[in-house]
mmCIF file of C-alpha atoms and ligand atoms in Angstrom:
data_model
loop_
_atom_site.group_PDB
_atom_site.id
_atom_site.type_symbol
_atom_site.label_atom_id
_atom_site.label_comp_id
_atom_site.label_asym_id
_atom_site.label_seq_id
_atom_site.Cartn_x
_atom_site.Cartn_y
_atom_site.Cartn_z
ATOM 1 C CA MET A 1 149.549 -14.954 4.397
ATOM 2 C CA PRO A 2 148.547 -11.520 2.569
ATOM 3 C CA TYR A 3 147.614 -8.771 4.856
ATOM 4 C CA SER A 4 145.622 -5.677 4.203
ATOM 5 C CA ILE A 5 146.729 -3.922 7.255
ATOM 6 C CA GLN A 6 149.674 -4.563 9.538
ATOM 7 C CA ILE A 7 150.144 -2.570 12.721
ATOM 8 C CA GLU A 8 153.142 -3.045 14.927
ATOM 9 C CA ALA A 9 153.647 -1.447 18.455
ATOM 10 C CA LEU A 10 151.923 1.725 17.521
ATOM 11 C CA ARG A 11 152.249 4.518 20.096
ATOM 12 C CA LYS A 12 150.549 7.810 19.975
ATOM 13 C CA HIS A 13 150.147 10.551 22.620
ATOM 14 C CA TYR A 14 148.362 13.606 21.245
ATOM 15 C CA PRO A 15 150.241 16.801 22.476
ATOM 16 C CA GLY A 16 148.597 17.991 25.777
ATOM 17 C CA ALA A 17 146.231 15.052 26.088
ATOM 18 C CA GLU A 18 145.749 13.424 29.471
ATOM 19 C CA ASN A 19 145.605 9.956 28.261
ATOM 20 C CA VAL A 20 147.935 8.160 25.734
ATOM 21 C CA ALA A 21 145.778 7.116 22.759
ATOM 22 C CA LEU A 22 147.761 4.203 21.509
ATOM 23 C CA GLN A 23 150.071 2.254 23.914
ATOM 24 C CA GLY A 24 151.773 -0.202 21.680
ATOM 25 C CA LEU A 25 148.883 -1.451 19.513
ATOM 26 C CA SER A 26 149.667 -4.442 17.332
ATOM 27 C CA LEU A 27 147.211 -6.243 15.001
ATOM 28 C CA ASN A 28 147.143 -7.619 11.452
ATOM 29 C CA PHE A 29 144.028 -7.849 9.199
ATOM 30 C CA ARG A 30 144.027 -10.351 6.338
ATOM 31 C CA LYS A 31 143.085 -9.304 2.785
ATOM 32 C CA GLY A 32 139.658 -9.905 1.509
ATOM 33 C CA ILE A 33 137.790 -10.073 4.851
ATOM 34 C CA ILE A 34 135.170 -7.798 6.695
ATOM 35 C CA ALA A 35 137.107 -6.926 9.791
ATOM 36 C CA GLY A 36 135.680 -5.209 12.857
ATOM 37 C CA LEU A 37 137.789 -2.856 14.920
ATOM 38 C CA LEU A 38 135.910 -2.520 18.232
ATOM 39 C CA GLY A 39 136.432 -0.759 21.564
ATOM 40 C CA PRO A 40 134.754 1.425 24.046
ATOM 41 C CA ASN A 41 134.766 5.379 23.639
ATOM 42 C CA GLY A 42 138.312 6.646 23.583
ATOM 43 C CA ALA A 43 139.853 3.079 22.932
ATOM 44 C CA GLY A 44 141.996 4.417 19.913
ATOM 45 C CA LYS A 45 139.825 3.319 16.894
ATOM 46 C CA THR A 46 139.806 6.704 15.138
ATOM 47 C CA THR A 47 143.381 7.420 15.924
ATOM 48 C CA THR A 48 144.366 3.994 14.380
ATOM 49 C CA ILE A 49 142.456 4.778 11.244
ATOM 50 C CA SER A 50 143.745 8.235 11.083
ATOM 51 C CA ILE A 51 147.404 6.846 11.135
ATOM 52 C CA ILE A 52 146.548 4.276 8.577
ATOM 53 C CA CYS A 53 145.165 7.059 6.071
ATOM 54 C CA GLY A 54 148.111 9.494 6.918
ATOM 55 C CA LEU A 55 146.077 12.183 8.654
ATOM 56 C CA VAL A 56 147.810 11.599 12.095
ATOM 57 C CA HIS A 57 151.526 10.399 12.612
ATOM 58 C CA GLN A 58 152.439 7.872 15.343
ATOM 59 C CA ASP A 59 155.078 8.661 17.866
ATOM 60 C CA SER A 60 156.586 5.170 17.180
ATOM 61 C CA GLY A 61 155.682 1.800 15.776
ATOM 62 C CA SER A 62 154.659 1.105 12.242
ATOM 63 C CA ALA A 63 151.547 0.892 10.302
ATOM 64 C CA ARG A 64 151.336 -0.779 6.813
ATOM 65 C CA VAL A 65 148.746 -1.016 4.224
ATOM 66 C CA LEU A 66 149.347 -3.731 1.577
ATOM 67 C CA GLY A 67 152.856 -3.694 2.791
ATOM 68 C CA LEU A 68 153.223 0.011 2.039
ATOM 69 C CA ASP A 69 154.234 2.205 5.131
ATOM 70 C CA CYS A 70 151.706 4.760 6.305
ATOM 71 C CA ARG A 71 154.342 7.484 7.045
ATOM 72 C CA HIS A 72 156.242 7.323 3.766
ATOM 73 C CA ASP A 73 154.105 5.791 1.068
ATOM 74 C CA ILE A 74 151.004 7.491 1.652
ATOM 75 C CA VAL A 75 150.221 8.736 -1.762
ATOM 76 C CA ALA A 76 150.502 5.244 -3.014
ATOM 77 C CA ILE A 77 148.227 4.089 -0.175
ATOM 78 C CA LYS A 78 145.627 6.741 -0.928
ATOM 79 C CA SER A 79 144.782 5.254 -4.256
ATOM 80 C CA LYS A 80 144.113 1.762 -2.736
ATOM 81 C CA ILE A 81 142.019 2.906 0.262
ATOM 82 C CA GLY A 82 138.687 4.532 0.685
ATOM 83 C CA VAL A 83 138.023 6.164 4.050
ATOM 84 C CA VAL A 84 134.542 7.132 5.423
ATOM 85 C CA PRO A 85 135.261 9.361 8.494
ATOM 86 C CA GLN A 86 133.183 9.126 11.779
ATOM 87 C CA GLN A 87 132.163 12.856 11.149
ATOM 88 C CA ILE A 88 130.224 13.764 8.091
ATOM 89 C CA ALA A 89 132.559 15.141 5.662
ATOM 90 C CA LEU A 90 130.387 16.667 3.109
ATOM 91 C CA TYR A 91 129.669 20.515 2.115
ATOM 92 C CA PRO A 92 126.390 21.216 3.696
ATOM 93 C CA GLN A 93 125.534 23.921 1.182
ATOM 94 C CA LEU A 94 126.030 21.530 -1.954
ATOM 95 C CA SER A 95 123.684 18.925 -3.086
ATOM 96 C CA ALA A 96 124.715 15.143 -2.879
ATOM 97 C CA GLN A 97 125.198 15.204 -6.603
ATOM 98 C CA GLU A 98 127.628 18.152 -6.180
ATOM 99 C CA ASN A 99 129.515 16.844 -3.260
ATOM 100 C CA LEU A 100 129.986 13.516 -5.042
ATOM 101 C CA GLU A 101 131.151 15.183 -8.284
ATOM 102 C CA TYR A 102 133.673 17.252 -6.346
ATOM 103 C CA VAL A 103 134.943 14.085 -4.681
ATOM 104 C CA GLY A 104 135.085 12.192 -7.891
ATOM 105 C CA ARG A 105 137.144 15.007 -9.600
ATOM 106 C CA LEU A 106 139.650 14.847 -6.657
ATOM 107 C CA TYR A 107 140.214 11.165 -7.580
ATOM 108 C CA ARG A 108 140.443 12.068 -11.252
ATOM 109 C CA ILE A 109 137.647 9.763 -12.185
ATOM 110 C CA PRO A 110 136.853 10.575 -15.924
ATOM 111 C CA SER A 111 133.577 12.582 -16.099
ATOM 112 C CA ARG A 112 131.535 10.188 -18.150
ATOM 113 C CA ILE A 113 132.250 7.382 -15.840
ATOM 114 C CA LEU A 114 131.825 9.600 -12.800
ATOM 115 C CA LYS A 115 128.390 10.587 -13.841
ATOM 116 C CA ASP A 116 127.245 6.936 -14.301
ATOM 117 C CA LYS A 117 128.924 5.900 -11.135
ATOM 118 C CA ILE A 118 127.208 8.620 -9.005
ATOM 119 C CA ALA A 119 123.786 7.794 -10.525
ATOM 120 C CA PHE A 120 124.375 4.077 -9.757
ATOM 121 C CA MET A 121 125.496 4.613 -6.144
ATOM 122 C CA LEU A 122 122.802 7.124 -5.442
ATOM 123 C CA GLU A 123 120.189 4.705 -6.559
ATOM 124 C CA ARG A 124 122.067 1.775 -4.819
ATOM 125 C CA PHE A 125 121.678 3.705 -1.465
ATOM 126 C CA GLY A 126 118.158 4.948 -2.074
ATOM 127 C CA LEU A 127 119.030 8.705 -2.563
ATOM 128 C CA ASP A 128 118.438 9.083 -6.328
ATOM 129 C CA SER A 129 115.138 11.145 -5.861
ATOM 130 C CA HIS A 130 116.837 13.451 -3.361
ATOM 131 C CA SER A 131 120.227 13.904 -5.227
ATOM 132 C CA HIS A 132 119.679 17.688 -5.914
ATOM 133 C CA LYS A 133 118.659 18.527 -2.483
ATOM 134 C CA ARG A 134 121.335 20.232 -0.136
ATOM 135 C CA ILE A 135 122.867 18.182 2.312
ATOM 136 C CA HIS A 136 121.915 20.430 5.157
ATOM 137 C CA GLN A 137 118.249 19.499 4.260
ATOM 138 C CA TYR A 138 119.119 15.715 4.518
ATOM 139 C CA SER A 139 118.259 13.482 7.489
ATOM 140 C CA GLY A 140 121.003 12.022 9.447
ATOM 141 C CA GLY A 141 120.718 8.660 7.749
ATOM 142 C CA MET A 142 120.860 10.178 4.326
ATOM 143 C CA LYS A 143 123.807 12.177 5.231
ATOM 144 C CA ARG A 144 125.542 9.035 6.540
ATOM 145 C CA ARG A 145 124.687 7.074 3.231
ATOM 146 C CA THR A 146 126.123 10.047 1.081
ATOM 147 C CA ASN A 147 129.172 10.077 3.339
ATOM 148 C CA ILE A 148 129.770 6.474 2.623
ATOM 149 C CA ILE A 149 129.360 6.875 -1.236
ATOM 150 C CA ALA A 150 131.985 9.643 -1.134
ATOM 151 C CA GLY A 151 134.549 7.267 0.478
ATOM 152 C CA LEU A 152 134.210 4.558 -2.087
ATOM 153 C CA LEU A 153 133.529 6.305 -5.456
ATOM 154 C CA HIS A 154 137.015 5.345 -6.729
ATOM 155 C CA GLU A 155 136.284 1.709 -5.790
ATOM 156 C CA PRO A 156 139.097 1.208 -3.301
ATOM 157 C CA GLU A 157 140.665 -2.228 -2.642
ATOM 158 C CA ILE A 158 140.355 -1.573 1.072
ATOM 159 C CA LEU A 159 137.407 0.305 2.419
ATOM 160 C CA ILE A 160 137.883 1.723 6.000
ATOM 161 C CA LEU A 161 134.773 3.027 7.715
ATOM 162 C CA ASP A 162 134.637 4.730 11.042
ATOM 163 C CA GLU A 163 131.065 4.041 12.588
ATOM 164 C CA PRO A 164 129.246 4.023 9.224
ATOM 165 C CA THR A 165 126.041 3.146 10.962
ATOM 166 C CA ALA A 166 126.095 5.592 13.877
ATOM 167 C CA GLY A 167 122.650 7.289 14.325
ATOM 168 C CA VAL A 168 120.812 5.731 11.407
ATOM 169 C CA ASP A 169 117.618 3.799 11.400
ATOM 170 C CA VAL A 170 117.112 0.022 11.035
ATOM 171 C CA GLN A 171 116.269 0.406 7.269
ATOM 172 C CA SER A 172 119.318 2.485 6.534
ATOM 173 C CA ARG A 173 121.573 0.270 8.570
ATOM 174 C CA ASN A 174 120.455 -2.847 6.872
ATOM 175 C CA MET A 175 121.058 -1.180 3.461
ATOM 176 C CA ILE A 176 124.489 -0.169 4.402
ATOM 177 C CA LEU A 177 125.409 -3.595 5.765
ATOM 178 C CA ASP A 178 123.923 -5.250 2.861
ATOM 179 C CA PHE A 179 126.143 -3.051 0.600
ATOM 180 C CA LEU A 180 129.217 -3.747 2.587
ATOM 181 C CA GLN A 181 128.728 -7.444 2.311
ATOM 182 C CA HIS A 182 128.191 -7.212 -1.541
ATOM 183 C CA TYR A 183 131.373 -5.054 -1.740
ATOM 184 C CA ASN A 184 133.359 -7.541 0.154
ATOM 185 C CA GLU A 185 131.956 -10.386 -2.098
ATOM 186 C CA GLU A 186 133.673 -8.424 -4.991
ATOM 187 C CA GLY A 187 136.961 -9.365 -3.361
ATOM 188 C CA LYS A 188 137.363 -5.923 -1.299
ATOM 189 C CA THR A 189 138.591 -5.639 2.182
ATOM 190 C CA ILE A 190 136.382 -3.856 4.676
ATOM 191 C CA ILE A 191 137.616 -2.575 8.022
ATOM 192 C CA TYR A 192 135.011 -0.950 10.058
ATOM 193 C CA THR A 193 134.233 0.287 13.596
ATOM 194 C CA SER A 194 131.060 0.146 15.333
ATOM 195 C CA HIS A 195 129.547 0.135 18.827
ATOM 196 C CA LEU A 196 126.655 -2.150 17.687
ATOM 197 C CA LEU A 197 128.079 -5.474 18.579
ATOM 198 C CA GLU A 198 125.210 -7.504 17.153
ATOM 199 C CA GLU A 199 125.981 -5.906 13.889
ATOM 200 C CA ALA A 200 129.599 -6.597 14.047
ATOM 201 C CA GLU A 201 128.891 -10.286 14.844
ATOM 202 C CA ARG A 202 126.540 -10.499 11.960
ATOM 203 C CA ILE A 203 128.992 -9.159 9.128
ATOM 204 C CA CYS A 204 132.558 -9.581 10.465
ATOM 205 C CA HIS A 205 134.665 -12.456 9.547
ATOM 206 C CA GLU A 206 137.099 -11.287 12.183
ATOM 207 C CA VAL A 207 137.175 -8.689 14.894
ATOM 208 C CA ALA A 208 139.824 -7.063 16.929
ATOM 209 C CA ILE A 209 138.778 -5.608 20.368
ATOM 210 C CA ILE A 210 141.047 -2.750 21.557
ATOM 211 C CA ASP A 211 140.895 -0.872 24.789
ATOM 212 C CA SER A 212 143.090 2.043 26.102
ATOM 213 C CA GLY A 213 145.231 1.814 22.995
ATOM 214 C CA ARG A 214 146.086 -1.851 23.205
ATOM 215 C CA LEU A 215 144.867 -5.135 21.584
ATOM 216 C CA ILE A 216 142.737 -7.057 24.078
ATOM 217 C CA ALA A 217 141.613 -9.893 21.704
ATOM 218 C CA GLN A 218 141.465 -10.806 18.097
ATOM 219 C CA ASP A 219 139.580 -13.665 16.211
ATOM 220 C CA THR A 220 136.455 -14.699 14.569
ATOM 221 C CA PRO A 221 133.360 -13.711 16.460
ATOM 222 C CA GLN A 222 132.428 -17.361 16.958
ATOM 223 C CA GLN A 223 136.026 -18.175 18.268
ATOM 224 C CA LEU A 224 135.952 -15.216 20.677
ATOM 225 C CA ILE A 225 132.524 -16.327 22.043
ATOM 226 C CA ALA A 226 133.667 -20.003 22.384
ATOM 227 C CA ASN A 227 136.917 -18.918 24.159
ATOM 228 C CA ALA A 228 135.392 -16.512 26.783
ATOM 229 C CA ALA A 229 133.659 -18.140 29.790
ATOM 230 C CA ASP A 230 129.823 -17.808 29.835
ATOM 231 C CA CYS A 231 129.680 -15.567 26.732
ATOM 232 C CA ARG A 232 126.700 -16.062 24.345
ATOM 233 C CA ASN A 233 127.316 -13.263 21.997
ATOM 234 C CA LEU A 234 129.921 -10.610 20.942
ATOM 235 C CA GLU A 235 128.404 -8.166 23.393
ATOM 236 C CA ASP A 236 129.104 -10.580 26.341
ATOM 237 C CA VAL A 237 132.713 -11.091 25.042
ATOM 238 C CA PHE A 238 133.072 -7.311 24.586
ATOM 239 C CA LEU A 239 132.037 -6.749 28.332
ATOM 240 C CA HIS A 240 133.996 -9.645 29.492
ATOM 241 C CA TYR A 241 137.320 -8.095 28.155
ATOM 242 C CA THR A 242 136.662 -4.429 28.573
ATOM 243 C CA GLY A 243 134.533 -4.318 31.832
ATOM 244 C CA ARG A 244 131.583 -2.176 32.764
ATOM 245 C CA THR A 245 133.203 1.185 33.615
ATOM 246 C CA VAL A 246 131.955 3.918 31.520
ATOM 247 C CA ARG A 247 134.602 5.745 29.506
ATOM 248 C CA GLU A 248 135.309 9.242 28.358
HETATM 249 N N1 LIG B 1 142.976 15.485 18.360
HETATM 250 C C1 LIG B 1 143.148 15.009 19.673
HETATM 251 N N2 LIG B 1 143.691 15.723 20.675
HETATM 252 C C2 LIG B 1 143.963 15.145 21.739
HETATM 253 N N3 LIG B 1 143.446 14.083 22.285
HETATM 254 C C3 LIG B 1 142.767 13.260 21.387
HETATM 255 C C4 LIG B 1 142.652 13.793 20.047
HETATM 256 N N4 LIG B 1 141.931 12.747 19.328
HETATM 257 C C5 LIG B 1 141.760 11.711 20.244
HETATM 258 N N5 LIG B 1 142.281 12.091 21.401
HETATM 259 C C6 LIG B 1 142.256 11.163 22.674
HETATM 260 O O1 LIG B 1 142.910 9.980 22.146
HETATM 261 C C7 LIG B 1 142.201 8.947 22.872
HETATM 262 C C8 LIG B 1 141.558 7.886 21.656
HETATM 263 O O2 LIG B 1 140.631 8.608 21.012
HETATM 264 P P1 LIG B 1 140.015 7.993 19.588
HETATM 265 O O3 LIG B 1 139.203 9.023 19.047
HETATM 266 O O4 LIG B 1 140.980 7.368 18.798
HETATM 267 O O5 LIG B 1 138.976 6.901 20.314
HETATM 268 P P2 LIG B 1 137.794 6.080 19.623
HETATM 269 O O6 LIG B 1 138.046 4.668 19.935
HETATM 270 O O7 LIG B 1 137.856 6.488 18.193
HETATM 271 O O8 LIG B 1 136.504 6.709 20.490
HETATM 272 P P3 LIG B 1 135.071 6.975 19.949
HETATM 273 O O9 LIG B 1 134.351 5.427 20.119
HETATM 274 O O10 LIG B 1 134.459 7.670 21.088
HETATM 275 O O11 LIG B 1 134.922 7.437 18.569
HETATM 276 C C9 LIG B 1 141.082 9.446 23.626
HETATM 277 O O12 LIG B 1 141.698 9.479 25.034
HETATM 278 C C10 LIG B 1 140.965 10.865 23.032
HETATM 279 O O13 LIG B 1 140.393 11.746 24.069
HETATM 280 MG MG1 LIG B 2 136.270 7.156 17.045
#
């Protein structure tokens, strides 16, 4: 079966950190799906994404994207993935237009195509009338939406988003989820993290629940709900597997 992501026995302990971030994490995501990487605070979601996109190196184990090794083939991987980080990665003193032009040039998108692409995406995300405002004047939801556009201007085969709907209102969230579903229908793979389990249940074909750097369960939301006793939805399943203790 073709996989987008293959993670095998991944271990990571940040120097000086109290807890081990990943303790032998193994999981695979198929190509062409919307996959949810779920887990409580500190579970290791961002660390996993950082290893996949070459920002952090694991201590041991392997991570592969479309069969390419994340330690050794990162240049080839970078042209195939788009990453939307948990923290807003935009220049606050530049406008959305300027930020996106900058990102597009980094990806060497020809300027004519880039101009049309930015205009299309700003309109798609309801930002066209604000495109020349500086980012620091944007609301949280507008920053999130711009952050997402920055991660996918080059139309990656695999889009990885770390909490793309954190702190946004219902309207923005629906716009983002609607976009992700359309992007997936174009044949792209989406891997995303969220703490909103209702949202993950709605859009994910498959979810992996991780906790303390290990895989706890992975399946379709429907199958996970059916397999765990007395669980009516994904939030029940999540609590069933991860418990009620508040994390870091
Ligand atoms: N740069 C770092 N230095 C030291 N420890 C770190 C660093 N980044 C993460 N950690 C630790 O590694 C573990 C996993 O963190 P990570 O950010 O991957 O979790 P997460 O699942 O993304 O959490 P959240 O839901 O809060 O975003 C945590 O114990 C965290 O404190
Ligand atoms: Mg995180």
